[in-house]
Amino acid sequence: MPHMIITYAREIEDKTDIKVLVKSVWDTAEKSGLFTPSAIKSRALPVDAFVTGGTDKPFVHIDARMFAGRTVEQKQTLIAALRETVSAAVGSGVSVSVEAIDMDKACYTKN
């Protein structure tokens, strides 16, 4: 844990190396000091059809899913760093958003 789930408008693939973006998001989560590096997962999911604020402006959104227990300040620092990382990678003209989502450890399982 955590899961950094990046959803993005597929058209940004023309200007952004998605594998580099995924690694940059992973690096940012690791540098936060909030997580054990071996537990961090980062992945990207392209979206073909979307409307952003009533337009077709491309976007990147990160769901930073983590077990509950971090302070609001820790989560705000993390999402600000993730937004900065992604904004630098995709450049202007792309809507970037990040949400920290607390997960209930009792309701999560994995192999």
JSON list of C-alpha atoms in Angstrom, two decimals:
[
{"chain": "A", "resi": 1, "resn": "MET", "atom": "CA", "xyz": [0.00, 0.00, 0.00]},
{"chain": "A", "resi": 2, "resn": "PRO", "atom": "CA", "xyz": [-0.46, 2.74, -1.30]},
{"chain": "A", "resi": 3, "resn": "HIS", "atom": "CA", "xyz": [-1.90, 2.58, -4.79]},
{"chain": "A", "resi": 4, "resn": "MET", "atom": "CA", "xyz": [-1.20, 5.58, -7.04]},
{"chain": "A", "resi": 5, "resn": "ILE", "atom": "CA", "xyz": [-3.81, 5.17, -9.76]},
{"chain": "A", "resi": 6, "resn": "ILE", "atom": "CA", "xyz": [-3.28, 7.56, -12.66]},
{"chain": "A", "resi": 7, "resn": "THR", "atom": "CA", "xyz": [-6.14, 8.02, -15.10]},
{"chain": "A", "resi": 8, "resn": "TYR", "atom": "CA", "xyz": [-5.39, 10.17, -18.11]},
{"chain": "A", "resi": 9, "resn": "ALA", "atom": "CA", "xyz": [-6.72, 11.32, -21.47]},
{"chain": "A", "resi": 10, "resn": "ARG", "atom": "CA", "xyz": [-5.10, 8.96, -23.96]},
{"chain": "A", "resi": 11, "resn": "GLU", "atom": "CA", "xyz": [-4.19, 11.90, -26.23]},
{"chain": "A", "resi": 12, "resn": "ILE", "atom": "CA", "xyz": [-1.45, 13.00, -23.81]},
{"chain": "A", "resi": 13, "resn": "GLU", "atom": "CA", "xyz": [0.50, 9.92, -24.91]},
{"chain": "A", "resi": 14, "resn": "ASP", "atom": "CA", "xyz": [1.50, 11.97, -27.98]},
{"chain": "A", "resi": 15, "resn": "LYS", "atom": "CA", "xyz": [3.60, 14.28, -25.79]},
{"chain": "A", "resi": 16, "resn": "THR", "atom": "CA", "xyz": [4.17, 12.37, -22.55]},
{"chain": "A", "resi": 17, "resn": "ASP", "atom": "CA", "xyz": [5.99, 9.10, -21.95]},
{"chain": "A", "resi": 18, "resn": "ILE", "atom": "CA", "xyz": [3.47, 7.32, -19.72]},
{"chain": "A", "resi": 19, "resn": "LYS", "atom": "CA", "xyz": [6.04, 4.87, -18.33]},
{"chain": "A", "resi": 20, "resn": "VAL", "atom": "CA", "xyz": [8.14, 7.83, -17.20]},
{"chain": "A", "resi": 21, "resn": "LEU", "atom": "CA", "xyz": [5.05, 9.47, -15.71]},
{"chain": "A", "resi": 22, "resn": "VAL", "atom": "CA", "xyz": [4.20, 6.30, -13.75]},
{"chain": "A", "resi": 23, "resn": "LYS", "atom": "CA", "xyz": [7.77, 6.10, -12.42]},
{"chain": "A", "resi": 24, "resn": "SER", "atom": "CA", "xyz": [7.78, 9.81, -11.54]},
{"chain": "A", "resi": 25, "resn": "VAL", "atom": "CA", "xyz": [4.59, 9.37, -9.53]},
{"chain": "A", "resi": 26, "resn": "TRP", "atom": "CA", "xyz": [6.11, 6.34, -7.78]},
{"chain": "A", "resi": 27, "resn": "ASP", "atom": "CA", "xyz": [9.26, 8.35, -7.02]},
{"chain": "A", "resi": 28, "resn": "THR", "atom": "CA", "xyz": [7.22, 11.21, -5.58]},
{"chain": "A", "resi": 29, "resn": "ALA", "atom": "CA", "xyz": [5.30, 8.84, -3.31]},
{"chain": "A", "resi": 30, "resn": "GLU", "atom": "CA", "xyz": [8.58, 7.27, -2.19]},
{"chain": "A", "resi": 31, "resn": "LYS", "atom": "CA", "xyz": [10.20, 10.65, -1.51]},
{"chain": "A", "resi": 32, "resn": "SER", "atom": "CA", "xyz": [7.25, 11.65, 0.69]},
{"chain": "A", "resi": 33, "resn": "GLY", "atom": "CA", "xyz": [8.54, 9.33, 3.40]},
{"chain": "A", "resi": 34, "resn": "LEU", "atom": "CA", "xyz": [4.98, 8.25, 4.16]},
{"chain": "A", "resi": 35, "resn": "PHE", "atom": "CA", "xyz": [5.27, 4.74, 2.75]},
{"chain": "A", "resi": 36, "resn": "THR", "atom": "CA", "xyz": [7.51, 1.70, 2.67]},
{"chain": "A", "resi": 37, "resn": "PRO", "atom": "CA", "xyz": [8.99, 1.80, -0.86]},
{"chain": "A", "resi": 38, "resn": "SER", "atom": "CA", "xyz": [8.33, -1.89, -1.53]},
{"chain": "A", "resi": 39, "resn": "ALA", "atom": "CA", "xyz": [4.63, -1.31, -0.80]},
{"chain": "A", "resi": 40, "resn": "ILE", "atom": "CA", "xyz": [4.10, 1.55, -3.29]},
{"chain": "A", "resi": 41, "resn": "LYS", "atom": "CA", "xyz": [2.19, 0.69, -6.44]},
{"chain": "A", "resi": 42, "resn": "SER", "atom": "CA", "xyz": [1.80, 3.09, -9.35]},
{"chain": "A", "resi": 43, "resn": "ARG", "atom": "CA", "xyz": [-0.18, 2.42, -12.53]},
{"chain": "A", "resi": 44, "resn": "ALA", "atom": "CA", "xyz": [-1.80, 4.33, -15.37]},
{"chain": "A", "resi": 45, "resn": "LEU", "atom": "CA", "xyz": [-5.14, 3.80, -17.07]},
{"chain": "A", "resi": 46, "resn": "PRO", "atom": "CA", "xyz": [-5.94, 5.64, -20.33]},
{"chain": "A", "resi": 47, "resn": "VAL", "atom": "CA", "xyz": [-9.37, 7.14, -20.97]},
{"chain": "A", "resi": 48, "resn": "ASP", "atom": "CA", "xyz": [-10.68, 7.60, -24.51]},
{"chain": "A", "resi": 49, "resn": "ALA", "atom": "CA", "xyz": [-14.00, 9.34, -23.86]},
{"chain": "A", "resi": 50, "resn": "PHE", "atom": "CA", "xyz": [-14.33, 12.17, -21.35]},
{"chain": "A", "resi": 51, "resn": "VAL", "atom": "CA", "xyz": [-15.61, 15.69, -20.73]},
{"chain": "A", "resi": 52, "resn": "THR", "atom": "CA", "xyz": [-13.55, 17.97, -18.50]},
{"chain": "A", "resi": 53, "resn": "GLY", "atom": "CA", "xyz": [-15.41, 21.01, -17.19]},
{"chain": "A", "resi": 54, "resn": "GLY", "atom": "CA", "xyz": [-17.67, 21.01, -20.23]},
{"chain": "A", "resi": 55, "resn": "THR", "atom": "CA", "xyz": [-14.70, 20.84, -22.64]},
{"chain": "A", "resi": 56, "resn": "ASP", "atom": "CA", "xyz": [-12.46, 18.26, -24.25]},
{"chain": "A", "resi": 57, "resn": "LYS", "atom": "CA", "xyz": [-9.37, 19.57, -22.42]},
{"chain": "A", "resi": 58, "resn": "PRO", "atom": "CA", "xyz": [-7.02, 16.65, -21.71]},
{"chain": "A", "resi": 59, "resn": "PHE", "atom": "CA", "xyz": [-6.53, 15.61, -18.10]},
{"chain": "A", "resi": 60, "resn": "VAL", "atom": "CA", "xyz": [-4.53, 13.56, -15.66]},
{"chain": "A", "resi": 61, "resn": "HIS", "atom": "CA", "xyz": [-6.06, 12.53, -12.33]},
{"chain": "A", "resi": 62, "resn": "ILE", "atom": "CA", "xyz": [-4.39, 10.59, -9.53]},
{"chain": "A", "resi": 63, "resn": "ASP", "atom": "CA", "xyz": [-6.26, 8.66, -6.87]},
{"chain": "A", "resi": 64, "resn": "ALA", "atom": "CA", "xyz": [-3.69, 8.33, -4.08]},
{"chain": "A", "resi": 65, "resn": "ARG", "atom": "CA", "xyz": [-5.27, 5.45, -2.19]},
{"chain": "A", "resi": 66, "resn": "MET", "atom": "CA", "xyz": [-3.70, 4.64, 1.18]},
{"chain": "A", "resi": 67, "resn": "PHE", "atom": "CA", "xyz": [-4.57, 3.10, 4.50]},
{"chain": "A", "resi": 68, "resn": "ALA", "atom": "CA", "xyz": [-6.06, 5.61, 6.94]},
{"chain": "A", "resi": 69, "resn": "GLY", "atom": "CA", "xyz": [-3.75, 7.09, 9.54]},
{"chain": "A", "resi": 70, "resn": "ARG", "atom": "CA", "xyz": [-1.90, 9.97, 7.86]},
{"chain": "A", "resi": 71, "resn": "THR", "atom": "CA", "xyz": [-2.62, 13.49, 8.99]},
{"chain": "A", "resi": 72, "resn": "VAL", "atom": "CA", "xyz": [-4.44, 15.99, 6.79]},
{"chain": "A", "resi": 73, "resn": "GLU", "atom": "CA", "xyz": [-1.17, 17.93, 6.50]},
{"chain": "A", "resi": 74, "resn": "GLN", "atom": "CA", "xyz": [0.74, 14.83, 5.34]},
{"chain": "A", "resi": 75, "resn": "LYS", "atom": "CA", "xyz": [-1.91, 14.08, 2.72]},
{"chain": "A", "resi": 76, "resn": "GLN", "atom": "CA", "xyz": [-1.98, 17.72, 1.54]},
{"chain": "A", "resi": 77, "resn": "THR", "atom": "CA", "xyz": [1.81, 17.74, 1.19]},
{"chain": "A", "resi": 78, "resn": "LEU", "atom": "CA", "xyz": [1.69, 14.46, -0.77]},
{"chain": "A", "resi": 79, "resn": "ILE", "atom": "CA", "xyz": [-1.04, 15.55, -3.18]},
{"chain": "A", "resi": 80, "resn": "ALA", "atom": "CA", "xyz": [0.66, 18.91, -3.78]},
{"chain": "A", "resi": 81, "resn": "ALA", "atom": "CA", "xyz": [3.92, 17.11, -4.63]},
{"chain": "A", "resi": 82, "resn": "LEU", "atom": "CA", "xyz": [2.10, 14.68, -6.93]},
{"chain": "A", "resi": 83, "resn": "ARG", "atom": "CA", "xyz": [0.30, 17.53, -8.69]},
{"chain": "A", "resi": 84, "resn": "GLU", "atom": "CA", "xyz": [3.60, 19.37, -9.19]},
{"chain": "A", "resi": 85, "resn": "THR", "atom": "CA", "xyz": [5.29, 16.22, -10.54]},
{"chain": "A", "resi": 86, "resn": "VAL", "atom": "CA", "xyz": [2.50, 15.49, -13.01]},
{"chain": "A", "resi": 87, "resn": "SER", "atom": "CA", "xyz": [2.10, 19.12, -14.10]},
{"chain": "A", "resi": 88, "resn": "ALA", "atom": "CA", "xyz": [5.81, 19.30, -14.90]},
{"chain": "A", "resi": 89, "resn": "ALA", "atom": "CA", "xyz": [5.59, 16.08, -16.90]},
{"chain": "A", "resi": 90, "resn": "VAL", "atom": "CA", "xyz": [2.53, 16.94, -18.99]},
{"chain": "A", "resi": 91, "resn": "GLY", "atom": "CA", "xyz": [3.00, 20.71, -19.42]},
{"chain": "A", "resi": 92, "resn": "SER", "atom": "CA", "xyz": [0.38, 23.39, -19.73]},
{"chain": "A", "resi": 93, "resn": "GLY", "atom": "CA", "xyz": [-2.98, 22.78, -21.33]},
{"chain": "A", "resi": 94, "resn": "VAL", "atom": "CA", "xyz": [-3.64, 19.62, -19.31]},
{"chain": "A", "resi": 95, "resn": "SER", "atom": "CA", "xyz": [-5.96, 19.62, -16.30]},
{"chain": "A", "resi": 96, "resn": "VAL", "atom": "CA", "xyz": [-4.21, 17.92, -13.36]},
{"chain": "A", "resi": 97, "resn": "SER", "atom": "CA", "xyz": [-5.99, 16.79, -10.19]},
{"chain": "A", "resi": 98, "resn": "VAL", "atom": "CA", "xyz": [-5.06, 14.57, -7.25]},
{"chain": "A", "resi": 99, "resn": "GLU", "atom": "CA", "xyz": [-7.17, 13.11, -4.47]},
{"chain": "A", "resi": 100, "resn": "ALA", "atom": "CA", "xyz": [-5.95, 11.39, -1.30]},
{"chain": "A", "resi": 101, "resn": "ILE", "atom": "CA", "xyz": [-8.32, 8.56, -0.44]},
{"chain": "A", "resi": 102, "resn": "ASP", "atom": "CA", "xyz": [-8.21, 6.75, 2.90]},
{"chain": "A", "resi": 103, "resn": "MET", "atom": "CA", "xyz": [-8.83, 3.02, 2.71]},
{"chain": "A", "resi": 104, "resn": "ASP", "atom": "CA", "xyz": [-10.13, 0.82, 5.51]},
{"chain": "A", "resi": 105, "resn": "LYS", "atom": "CA", "xyz": [-7.45, -1.81, 6.16]},
{"chain": "A", "resi": 106, "resn": "ALA", "atom": "CA", "xyz": [-10.09, -4.24, 7.43]},
{"chain": "A", "resi": 107, "resn": "CYS", "atom": "CA", "xyz": [-11.81, -4.08, 4.02]},
{"chain": "A", "resi": 108, "resn": "TYR", "atom": "CA", "xyz": [-8.71, -4.70, 1.86]},
{"chain": "A", "resi": 109, "resn": "THR", "atom": "CA", "xyz": [-7.10, -7.98, 0.88]},
{"chain": "A", "resi": 110, "resn": "LYS", "atom": "CA", "xyz": [-4.40, -9.09, -1.53]},
{"chain": "A", "resi": 111, "resn": "ASN", "atom": "CA", "xyz": [-2.29, -12.14, -2.41]}
]
